[in-house]
Amino acid sequence: MVGAGSKLQKHFQDLNDSFGQATCEDLKLLEQDKVAADLHAAVAACIQQQYSAALAPAHAVVQAAWEVLQQTGWDHPAWREAYSLGQLCLAAAYTIPEQITEASAGTPTLSATTDRVADSRAAQYEMPHTALPAETPLSDAIQSSPSALMHLKLPYKDTQTDSLPGVARPHSYRQGTNEWGCFTEDSSRAADPQNSSLKKTSPELASPTMKAMQALDLASIMGAPTEMLVPILSRTEPLARQAHQASLAQQNSHGLQQIHTALPTDLTSQQQEDPFSCATIPSTLPEDLPHLDPDKLVARRNAAELTAAEFKRLYWKTDTPVIITGAMQNWKAMQKWPSLQWWSQNHGHRTIPVELGTDSTQAWRETTMLLHAFMKGYMHPSIESQPDAEVAYIAQHPLFDQMPSLLSDFDQPELMGGKAMQMNAWVGTKGTVTPLHFDSYDNFLAQVGGSKFVRLYNRQQSRLLYVDTAEAGHSAMRATRAQGNISAVNVEHPDLEKHPHFVHAKYLECILCPGEMLFIPAKCWHYVRSLSPAVSLNFWY
């Protein structure tokens, strides 16, 4: 039987043979001999199972790659590959002891000695606080180079939707300051004065296990295939979840004690519970609904009364949007996903990309943070309608590649037949907006919690929608505009002096409610605004 140490050794050897060596050579061609040497040293240390020796060179690689990527607008695949591999070595250095032992159940365990060593290393080598360049889409940041990764024996799965021709990234092409790093002001914003677990100096975030979890998530967001991360992820994720849940239990005990002391004694136990633990994305419609024209509503059909053949004849072949009801009633997601506590308890230790602010404000930016921080610091204030609640969005993120356990919570639409080529999560506060754009793929938008206003224009209306071809901004932004699938019009507040013909564009519209699924034909222009905190997912075919 091959031991865990031998399996990891072989994994890093395979990565070096098919990925690491090529990346080092690419770095040398860029006259980056020092970074190439550091990357080689980090991978070699992991191959030799001297993981503590990998920490310093891996950290140097991640820092150097990040600095270059900020300046170049993500134009160098070798730097993205070096970043991902450096993060993988960091994760190994933070969590894998020099002598790996197996628990009776087969789960790797960390000795107390190893944990103390990792603690000292973590204090010496902090994960870099880094920033994305202004106007840079996070989608560029998560692209890995197929040219290098295709050499892997492991299958490469591109998670960057910009690589799909005609798929717009409307959320990413805005002016603003972009920050990327778990230890940011945005993470600390989510902390209340008594909640030390979310502060920059958090023991939870600073622990070796959580640093390893963060390194793996950042590598995943950068586009590293899940298969590349599995050998370390399978060891790190259970430990990180356990540490996070223990931290939550301690916080909840302290918080409830304070609440019970402050509240009148005649309140029920339910009234005395932590408000966050009871927070749920609403299933009812808000009061401030937009006015809909009765003659322009999207048709609704019950899934039980619509065959696949009828769907394709009436809607797919005619490029006609339709809302499907009754297809999501057995999804586990319908019960689980509206609960903020469920996300926090089960996945709160994972690092995710988040957009903050709206495209109408200069404060718009992109960052990463723990999912717990997102739920407590942004989703909860939005549910409570707090006046200072900020707009925040996990937008068009391949969350199910990063957290495949979520796949068991829903079913893919049966009407299209076959499997979706891409699935994305959309989780955000009230007020998130997807500007008017089209995708080159048939799309099902499934609403799990909350409600959204959707306006749709068929492709024949394109001449009235003022395709955005502006040449200003970052190269990635100009490249996306060149695809011709993003409109310059603000749908709900159009500037008719700039866009006078927009008033003549014909459209359909709807309010998408929980349990409903909207079919959006390929190249059908669509605009989406969240009327409440909401969670959705979409399927591209």
Coordinates of C-alpha atoms in Angstrom, one line a residue:
M1 CA 0.0 0.0 0.0
V2 CA 1.4 3.4 -1.0
G3 CA 1.5 5.8 1.9
A4 CA 0.2 9.3 2.0
G5 CA 3.7 10.7 1.8
S6 CA 4.5 8.7 -1.3
K7 CA 1.3 9.8 -3.0
L8 CA 2.0 13.5 -2.3
Q9 CA 5.6 13.0 -3.4
K10 CA 4.4 11.5 -6.7
H11 CA 1.9 14.2 -7.2
F12 CA 4.4 17.0 -6.9
Q13 CA 6.8 15.0 -9.1
D14 CA 4.1 14.8 -11.8
L15 CA 3.4 18.5 -11.5
N16 CA 7.0 19.3 -11.8
D17 CA 7.5 17.0 -14.9
S18 CA 4.4 18.3 -16.8
F19 CA 3.9 21.8 -15.4
G20 CA 6.6 23.2 -13.1
Q21 CA 9.6 22.7 -15.4
A22 CA 7.7 24.4 -18.3
T23 CA 6.7 27.3 -16.1
C24 CA 10.3 27.7 -14.9
E25 CA 11.6 27.8 -18.5
D26 CA 9.0 30.4 -19.4
L27 CA 10.1 32.5 -16.4
K28 CA 13.7 32.3 -17.6
L29 CA 12.7 33.5 -21.0
L30 CA 11.2 36.5 -19.3
E31 CA 14.6 37.0 -17.6
Q32 CA 13.1 36.1 -14.2
D33 CA 15.8 33.6 -13.2
K34 CA 15.4 34.3 -9.5
V35 CA 11.7 33.6 -9.5
A36 CA 12.3 30.5 -11.6
A37 CA 14.9 29.3 -9.1
D38 CA 12.5 29.9 -6.2
L39 CA 9.7 28.0 -7.9
H40 CA 12.0 25.1 -8.7
A41 CA 13.2 25.1 -5.0
A42 CA 9.7 25.2 -3.7
V43 CA 8.5 22.3 -5.8
A44 CA 11.7 20.3 -5.2
A45 CA 11.3 20.7 -1.5
C46 CA 7.7 19.3 -1.7
I47 CA 9.0 16.4 -3.8
Q48 CA 11.5 15.6 -1.1
Q49 CA 8.8 16.0 1.5
Q50 CA 10.7 18.8 3.2
Y51 CA 7.6 21.0 3.2
S52 CA 8.9 23.6 5.7
A53 CA 11.8 24.3 3.3
A54 CA 9.2 25.1 0.6
L55 CA 7.6 27.9 2.5
A56 CA 10.1 30.7 1.9
P57 CA 10.6 30.2 -1.9
A58 CA 6.9 29.6 -2.5
H59 CA 6.0 32.8 -0.7
A60 CA 8.6 34.7 -2.8
V61 CA 7.1 33.2 -6.0
V62 CA 3.5 34.2 -5.0
Q63 CA 4.6 37.7 -4.1
A64 CA 6.6 38.2 -7.3
A65 CA 3.9 36.8 -9.5
W66 CA 1.3 39.0 -7.9
E67 CA 3.3 42.2 -8.3
V68 CA 3.9 41.4 -12.0
L69 CA 0.3 40.5 -12.6
Q70 CA -0.9 43.8 -11.1
Q71 CA 1.3 45.7 -13.6
T72 CA 0.6 43.6 -16.7
G73 CA -3.1 43.2 -16.6
W74 CA -2.9 39.4 -16.4
D75 CA -1.2 39.2 -19.8
H76 CA 1.4 36.6 -18.9
P77 CA 0.2 33.0 -18.5
A78 CA 3.5 31.9 -17.0
W79 CA 3.0 34.3 -14.1
R80 CA -0.5 33.0 -13.4
E81 CA 0.8 29.4 -13.5
A82 CA 3.7 30.3 -11.2
Y83 CA 1.2 31.9 -8.8
S84 CA -1.1 28.8 -8.7
L85 CA 1.8 26.4 -8.2
G86 CA 3.4 28.7 -5.5
Q87 CA 0.1 28.7 -3.6
L88 CA -0.1 24.9 -3.8
C89 CA 3.4 24.7 -2.3
L90 CA 2.4 27.1 0.4
A91 CA -0.7 25.1 1.3
A92 CA 1.5 22.0 1.6
A93 CA 4.0 23.9 3.7
Y94 CA 1.3 25.1 6.1
T95 CA -0.5 21.8 6.6
I96 CA 1.6 18.8 5.8
P97 CA 4.0 17.6 8.5
E98 CA 7.4 16.2 7.6
Q99 CA 6.3 12.8 8.8
I100 CA 2.7 12.1 7.7
T101 CA 0.6 9.9 9.9
E102 CA -2.7 8.3 9.0
A103 CA -5.6 8.3 11.5
S104 CA -7.5 5.0 11.9
A105 CA -10.2 6.3 9.6
G106 CA -7.7 7.3 6.9
T107 CA -7.8 11.0 7.6
P108 CA -4.3 12.6 7.8
T109 CA -3.6 14.2 11.2
L110 CA -1.3 16.9 12.2
S111 CA 1.0 16.5 15.3
A112 CA 1.1 19.2 17.9
T113 CA 4.8 19.7 17.1
T114 CA 4.1 20.2 13.5
D115 CA 1.3 22.7 14.3
R116 CA 3.7 24.7 16.5
V117 CA 6.3 24.7 13.7
A118 CA 3.7 25.8 11.2
D119 CA 2.5 28.5 13.6
S120 CA 6.0 30.0 13.7
R121 CA 6.3 29.8 9.9
A122 CA 2.9 31.4 9.5
A123 CA 4.0 34.3 11.6
Q124 CA 7.2 34.8 9.5
Y125 CA 5.6 34.5 6.1
E126 CA 2.2 36.3 6.0
M127 CA 0.1 35.8 3.0
P128 CA 0.6 38.9 0.9
H129 CA -2.0 41.7 1.0
T130 CA -2.3 42.4 -2.7
A131 CA -4.4 44.5 -5.1
L132 CA -5.8 44.0 -8.5
P133 CA -5.1 46.7 -11.0
A134 CA -8.0 49.2 -11.6
E135 CA -10.4 48.1 -14.3
T136 CA -9.1 44.6 -14.3
P137 CA -11.8 41.9 -14.4
L138 CA -11.5 39.1 -11.9
S139 CA -12.2 36.8 -14.8
D140 CA -8.8 37.6 -16.2
A141 CA -7.3 36.8 -12.8
I142 CA -8.8 33.4 -12.8
Q143 CA -7.6 32.4 -16.2
S144 CA -4.9 29.7 -16.3
S145 CA -2.9 29.0 -19.5
P146 CA -4.2 25.9 -21.3
S147 CA -0.8 25.7 -23.1
A148 CA 1.0 24.7 -19.9
L149 CA -1.8 22.9 -18.1
M150 CA -2.6 20.7 -21.1
H151 CA 0.7 19.0 -20.4
L152 CA -0.7 17.7 -17.2
K153 CA -1.9 14.1 -17.2
L154 CA -4.8 15.5 -15.1
P155 CA -7.7 16.9 -17.2
Y156 CA -7.6 20.7 -17.5
K157 CA -10.9 22.4 -16.9
D158 CA -11.0 26.1 -17.8
T159 CA -13.0 28.0 -15.2
Q160 CA -12.7 31.4 -17.0
T161 CA -15.9 32.1 -18.8
D162 CA -14.2 34.8 -21.0
S163 CA -12.6 31.9 -22.8
L164 CA -16.0 31.0 -24.1
P165 CA -16.6 33.2 -27.1
G166 CA -19.4 35.7 -26.7
V167 CA -19.9 35.2 -23.0
A168 CA -20.0 38.6 -21.4
R169 CA -18.4 39.5 -18.1
P170 CA -20.6 42.5 -17.5
H171 CA -19.8 42.7 -13.8
S172 CA -16.0 43.1 -14.3
Y173 CA -15.7 46.0 -16.7
R174 CA -16.1 49.0 -14.4
Q175 CA -14.0 51.7 -13.0
G176 CA -13.0 51.2 -9.4
T177 CA -10.4 50.0 -7.0
N178 CA -9.9 46.2 -7.0
E179 CA -8.5 44.4 -3.9
W180 CA -7.7 40.8 -3.7
G181 CA -6.7 39.2 -0.4
C182 CA -8.5 37.6 2.5
F183 CA -6.9 40.0 5.0
T184 CA -8.5 43.1 3.7
E185 CA -10.6 46.0 5.1
D186 CA -13.6 44.3 3.5
S187 CA -13.1 41.2 5.7
S188 CA -12.7 43.3 8.8
R189 CA -15.8 45.4 7.9
A190 CA -17.8 42.2 8.5
A191 CA -16.7 42.0 12.1
D192 CA -18.7 43.5 14.9
P193 CA -16.6 44.7 17.9
Q194 CA -17.2 41.5 19.7
N195 CA -16.5 39.2 16.8
S196 CA -12.8 38.7 16.8
S197 CA -12.9 35.8 14.3
L198 CA -13.2 38.2 11.4
K199 CA -10.6 40.7 12.3
K200 CA -7.3 40.9 10.4
T201 CA -5.5 39.5 13.4
S202 CA -7.9 36.6 13.7
P203 CA -6.4 33.5 15.2
E204 CA -8.7 31.5 12.9
L205 CA -7.5 33.2 9.8
A206 CA -3.9 33.3 10.9
S207 CA -3.8 29.6 11.7
P208 CA -1.7 27.4 9.4
T209 CA -4.7 25.3 8.4
M210 CA -6.7 28.4 7.4
K211 CA -3.8 29.9 5.6
A212 CA -3.5 26.6 3.6
M213 CA -7.2 26.7 2.9
Q214 CA -6.9 30.2 1.6
A215 CA -3.9 29.4 -0.6
L216 CA -5.8 26.5 -2.2
D217 CA -8.9 28.7 -2.8
L218 CA -6.9 31.5 -4.3
A219 CA -5.2 29.0 -6.6
S220 CA -8.6 27.7 -7.6
I221 CA -9.9 31.2 -8.2
M222 CA -6.8 31.8 -10.3
G223 CA -7.9 28.9 -12.5
A224 CA -6.0 25.9 -11.2
P225 CA -7.9 22.7 -12.0
T226 CA -9.5 21.1 -9.0
E227 CA -7.7 17.8 -9.8
M228 CA -4.4 19.7 -9.3
L229 CA -5.5 20.7 -5.8
V230 CA -7.2 17.5 -4.5
P231 CA -4.2 15.8 -2.8
I232 CA -3.7 18.8 -0.5
L233 CA -7.4 19.9 -0.5
S234 CA -8.6 16.5 0.8
R235 CA -6.4 16.9 3.9
T236 CA -6.8 20.6 4.4
E237 CA -10.6 21.2 3.9
P238 CA -11.9 18.9 6.7
L239 CA -9.4 20.4 9.2
A240 CA -10.3 24.0 8.1
R241 CA -14.0 23.3 8.4
Q242 CA -13.5 21.8 11.8
A243 CA -11.4 24.8 13.0
H244 CA -14.0 27.2 11.6
Q245 CA -17.0 25.4 13.2
A246 CA -15.2 25.4 16.6
S247 CA -14.5 29.1 16.2
L248 CA -18.2 29.7 15.4
A249 CA -19.3 27.7 18.4
Q250 CA -17.1 29.8 20.7
Q251 CA -18.3 33.0 19.2
N252 CA -21.9 32.0 19.4
S253 CA -21.6 31.0 23.0
H254 CA -20.0 34.4 23.9
G255 CA -22.5 36.3 21.7
L256 CA -25.6 34.6 23.1
Q257 CA -24.4 35.2 26.6
Q258 CA -24.2 38.9 25.9
I259 CA -27.6 39.0 24.2
H260 CA -29.3 37.2 27.1
T261 CA -27.8 39.6 29.6
A262 CA -29.0 42.6 27.6
L263 CA -32.5 41.4 26.8
P264 CA -35.6 41.4 29.0
T265 CA -36.1 38.1 30.8
D266 CA -39.7 37.7 29.6
L267 CA -38.7 37.3 25.9
T268 CA -39.0 33.8 24.4
S269 CA -35.9 31.7 23.7
Q270 CA -36.4 32.2 20.0
Q271 CA -36.5 36.0 20.4
Q272 CA -33.2 35.8 22.3
E273 CA -31.4 33.9 19.6
D274 CA -28.5 35.4 17.7
P275 CA -30.2 37.3 14.8
F276 CA -27.7 36.0 12.3
S277 CA -28.5 32.4 13.1
C278 CA -32.1 33.0 12.1
A279 CA -31.4 35.2 9.0
T280 CA -33.0 33.8 5.8
I281 CA -33.1 35.2 2.3
P282 CA -36.8 36.1 1.8
S283 CA -39.2 34.0 -0.2
T284 CA -41.8 36.8 -0.4
L285 CA -41.7 39.7 -2.8
P286 CA -40.6 43.1 -1.5
E287 CA -43.0 46.1 -1.5
D288 CA -40.9 48.3 -3.8
L289 CA -41.5 46.3 -7.0
P290 CA -41.0 47.9 -10.5
H291 CA -44.0 48.4 -12.6
L292 CA -44.4 45.8 -15.2
D293 CA -46.4 46.2 -18.5
P294 CA -49.0 43.4 -18.5
D295 CA -48.6 43.1 -22.3
K296 CA -44.9 42.5 -22.1
L297 CA -44.7 39.7 -19.4
V298 CA -42.7 36.6 -20.0
A299 CA -44.9 33.5 -20.3
R300 CA -44.9 30.9 -17.5
R301 CA -45.2 27.2 -18.0
N302 CA -45.4 24.4 -15.4
A303 CA -42.7 21.8 -15.9
A304 CA -45.2 18.9 -15.4
E305 CA -47.2 20.1 -18.3
L306 CA -44.3 20.8 -20.8
T307 CA -42.5 18.1 -22.6
A308 CA -38.9 18.5 -23.9
A309 CA -40.1 18.3 -27.5
E310 CA -42.8 21.0 -26.9
F311 CA -40.2 23.2 -25.1
K312 CA -37.8 23.0 -28.1
R313 CA -40.6 23.6 -30.6
L314 CA -42.3 26.5 -28.9
Y315 CA -39.3 28.3 -27.2
W316 CA -35.9 27.0 -28.1
K317 CA -36.3 27.0 -31.8
T318 CA -38.1 30.4 -31.8
D319 CA -35.6 32.0 -29.4
T320 CA -38.5 32.8 -27.0
P321 CA -37.9 33.3 -23.3
V322 CA -40.1 31.4 -20.9
I323 CA -40.3 30.9 -17.1
I324 CA -40.5 27.2 -16.0
T325 CA -42.2 26.6 -12.7
G326 CA -42.4 23.4 -10.6
A327 CA -39.0 22.1 -11.8
M328 CA -37.1 23.0 -8.6
Q329 CA -39.5 21.9 -5.9
N330 CA -37.4 18.8 -4.9
W331 CA -34.1 20.6 -4.8
K332 CA -32.3 20.4 -1.5
A333 CA -30.9 23.9 -2.3
M334 CA -34.4 25.3 -1.9
Q335 CA -34.3 24.5 1.8
K336 CA -30.6 25.0 2.5
W337 CA -29.3 27.9 0.4
P338 CA -31.6 30.7 1.7
S339 CA -30.1 30.2 5.2
L340 CA -27.1 32.4 6.0
Q341 CA -26.3 30.2 8.9
W342 CA -26.1 27.1 6.7
W343 CA -23.6 28.8 4.3
S344 CA -21.5 30.0 7.2
Q345 CA -21.5 26.8 9.2
N346 CA -20.7 24.5 6.2
H347 CA -18.7 26.6 3.9
G348 CA -17.8 29.7 5.9
H349 CA -14.1 28.8 5.9
R350 CA -13.8 29.0 2.1
T351 CA -12.4 32.1 0.3
I352 CA -14.6 33.5 -2.5
P353 CA -14.4 36.4 -4.9
V354 CA -16.8 39.3 -4.2
E355 CA -17.8 42.5 -6.0
L356 CA -18.5 45.4 -3.7
G357 CA -20.5 48.5 -4.7
T358 CA -22.3 49.1 -8.0
D359 CA -21.2 50.3 -11.4
S360 CA -22.8 53.7 -10.7
T361 CA -20.4 54.4 -7.9
Q362 CA -16.6 55.0 -7.9
A363 CA -16.4 52.8 -4.9
W364 CA -16.9 49.7 -6.9
R365 CA -14.2 47.1 -6.3
E366 CA -13.4 43.4 -6.3
T367 CA -11.9 41.5 -3.4
T368 CA -11.8 38.1 -1.8
M369 CA -13.0 37.2 1.7
L370 CA -14.2 34.3 3.8
L371 CA -17.7 33.2 2.9
H372 CA -18.6 33.7 6.6
A373 CA -17.5 37.3 6.4
F374 CA -19.6 37.8 3.2
M375 CA -22.7 36.3 4.8
K376 CA -22.4 38.1 8.1
G377 CA -21.0 41.5 6.9
Y378 CA -23.0 42.0 3.7
M379 CA -25.9 39.5 3.3
H380 CA -27.2 39.9 6.9
P381 CA -27.3 43.7 6.9
S382 CA -29.1 43.6 3.5
I383 CA -31.7 41.2 4.9
E384 CA -32.2 43.4 7.9
S385 CA -32.5 46.5 5.6
Q386 CA -29.8 48.3 7.5
P387 CA -29.3 51.8 6.1
D388 CA -25.5 51.3 5.7
A389 CA -25.8 47.9 4.0
E390 CA -23.4 47.8 1.1
V391 CA -24.1 46.1 -2.3
A392 CA -22.0 42.9 -2.6
Y393 CA -22.1 40.1 -5.1
I394 CA -20.6 36.7 -5.7
A395 CA -21.2 37.1 -9.4
Q396 CA -20.8 34.5 -12.2
H397 CA -18.5 32.4 -10.1
P398 CA -17.9 28.7 -10.8
L399 CA -18.6 27.9 -7.1
F400 CA -19.5 24.3 -7.9
D401 CA -16.0 23.6 -9.2
Q402 CA -14.6 25.1 -6.0
M403 CA -17.1 23.3 -3.7
P404 CA -18.4 20.2 -5.6
S405 CA -20.4 19.0 -2.6
L406 CA -23.0 21.7 -3.6
L407 CA -23.7 19.7 -6.8
S408 CA -25.9 17.3 -4.9
D409 CA -28.3 20.1 -3.9
F410 CA -29.8 20.7 -7.3
D411 CA -30.6 19.0 -10.7
Q412 CA -29.7 20.2 -14.1
P413 CA -32.7 21.2 -16.3
E414 CA -34.1 18.2 -18.2
L415 CA -35.8 20.2 -21.0
M416 CA -32.5 20.9 -22.8
G417 CA -31.2 17.3 -22.6
G418 CA -27.6 16.6 -21.8
K419 CA -25.3 18.3 -19.3
A420 CA -24.6 22.0 -19.0
M421 CA -21.2 23.2 -20.3
Q422 CA -20.9 25.7 -17.4
M423 CA -22.7 26.4 -14.1
N424 CA -22.3 29.6 -12.1
A425 CA -23.4 30.9 -8.7
W426 CA -24.9 34.3 -8.2
V427 CA -25.3 35.2 -4.5
G428 CA -25.8 38.8 -3.5
T429 CA -27.5 41.6 -1.6
K430 CA -30.4 43.6 -2.7
G431 CA -29.5 46.1 -5.5
T432 CA -27.0 44.0 -7.4
V433 CA -27.2 44.7 -11.2
T434 CA -26.1 42.8 -14.2
P435 CA -25.9 45.4 -17.0
L436 CA -27.6 44.7 -20.4
H437 CA -25.6 42.1 -22.3
F438 CA -26.0 38.8 -24.2
D439 CA -24.3 35.4 -24.1
S440 CA -23.6 33.1 -27.0
Y441 CA -25.1 30.1 -25.1
D442 CA -28.6 29.1 -24.2
N443 CA -29.1 29.8 -20.5
F444 CA -31.3 28.7 -17.7
L445 CA -31.4 31.1 -14.7
A446 CA -32.7 29.3 -11.6
Q447 CA -33.9 31.4 -8.6
V448 CA -33.3 29.7 -5.3
G449 CA -33.9 32.5 -2.9
G450 CA -35.1 36.1 -3.2
S451 CA -36.4 37.8 -6.3
K452 CA -35.0 39.5 -9.4
F453 CA -36.3 41.9 -12.1
V454 CA -35.3 40.8 -15.6
R455 CA -35.7 42.7 -18.8
L456 CA -35.1 40.8 -22.1
Y457 CA -34.6 42.0 -25.7
N458 CA -34.2 39.6 -28.7
R459 CA -31.3 39.9 -31.0
Q460 CA -33.3 41.8 -33.6
Q461 CA -33.3 44.8 -31.3
S462 CA -29.5 45.0 -31.2
R463 CA -29.4 48.1 -33.5
L464 CA -31.5 50.0 -30.8
L465 CA -29.4 48.9 -27.8
Y466 CA -26.2 50.9 -28.5
V467 CA -23.5 48.3 -28.3
D468 CA -20.7 49.5 -26.1
T469 CA -17.6 49.9 -28.3
A470 CA -15.7 52.5 -26.2
E471 CA -12.0 52.2 -26.5
A472 CA -11.2 53.6 -23.1
G473 CA -10.1 51.6 -20.1
H474 CA -8.0 48.4 -19.6
S475 CA -7.1 46.2 -22.5
A476 CA -9.2 43.3 -21.1
M477 CA -12.2 45.7 -21.0
R478 CA -11.6 46.8 -24.6
A479 CA -11.3 43.2 -25.7
T480 CA -14.7 42.3 -24.1
R481 CA -16.4 45.4 -25.6
A482 CA -15.0 44.3 -29.0
Q483 CA -17.1 41.2 -28.8
G484 CA -20.2 43.4 -29.2
N485 CA -22.3 41.8 -26.4
I486 CA -22.5 44.6 -23.8
S487 CA -24.8 47.6 -24.1
A488 CA -24.0 51.1 -23.1
V489 CA -27.6 51.8 -22.0
N490 CA -28.7 52.0 -18.4
V491 CA -31.9 50.0 -18.9
E492 CA -34.0 51.4 -16.0
H493 CA -32.6 55.0 -16.2
P494 CA -31.7 55.5 -19.9
D495 CA -30.0 58.7 -21.1
L496 CA -32.3 59.4 -24.1
E497 CA -30.1 62.2 -25.3
K498 CA -27.2 59.8 -25.7
H499 CA -29.4 56.8 -26.7
P500 CA -32.6 58.2 -28.3
H501 CA -33.5 55.1 -30.2
F502 CA -33.5 52.9 -27.1
V503 CA -37.1 54.0 -26.3
H504 CA -38.2 52.1 -29.5
A505 CA -36.7 48.8 -28.5
K506 CA -39.2 46.0 -27.9
Y507 CA -38.8 43.8 -24.8
L508 CA -40.2 41.2 -22.4
E509 CA -39.9 41.4 -18.7
C510 CA -40.6 39.5 -15.5
I511 CA -40.0 39.2 -11.8
L512 CA -38.3 35.9 -11.2
C513 CA -39.3 34.3 -7.9
P514 CA -37.9 31.4 -5.8
G515 CA -38.5 28.1 -7.4
E516 CA -38.7 29.6 -10.9
M517 CA -36.3 29.0 -13.8
L518 CA -36.0 31.5 -16.7
F519 CA -34.9 30.3 -20.1
I520 CA -32.8 32.9 -21.9
P521 CA -32.1 32.0 -25.5
A522 CA -28.6 32.4 -26.9
K523 CA -27.8 36.0 -27.9
C524 CA -30.9 37.3 -26.2
W525 CA -30.0 40.6 -24.4
H526 CA -30.8 40.6 -20.7
Y527 CA -30.6 42.9 -17.8
V528 CA -31.0 41.7 -14.2
R529 CA -31.5 43.6 -10.9
S530 CA -31.9 41.9 -7.5
L531 CA -35.1 43.2 -5.7
S532 CA -34.0 41.6 -2.5
P533 CA -31.0 39.6 -1.2
A534 CA -30.9 36.7 -3.5
V535 CA -29.2 33.4 -4.5
S536 CA -29.4 32.0 -8.0
L537 CA -27.5 29.7 -10.3
N538 CA -27.4 29.5 -14.0
F539 CA -26.7 26.7 -16.6
W540 CA -25.1 27.4 -20.0
Y541 CA -25.7 25.0 -22.9

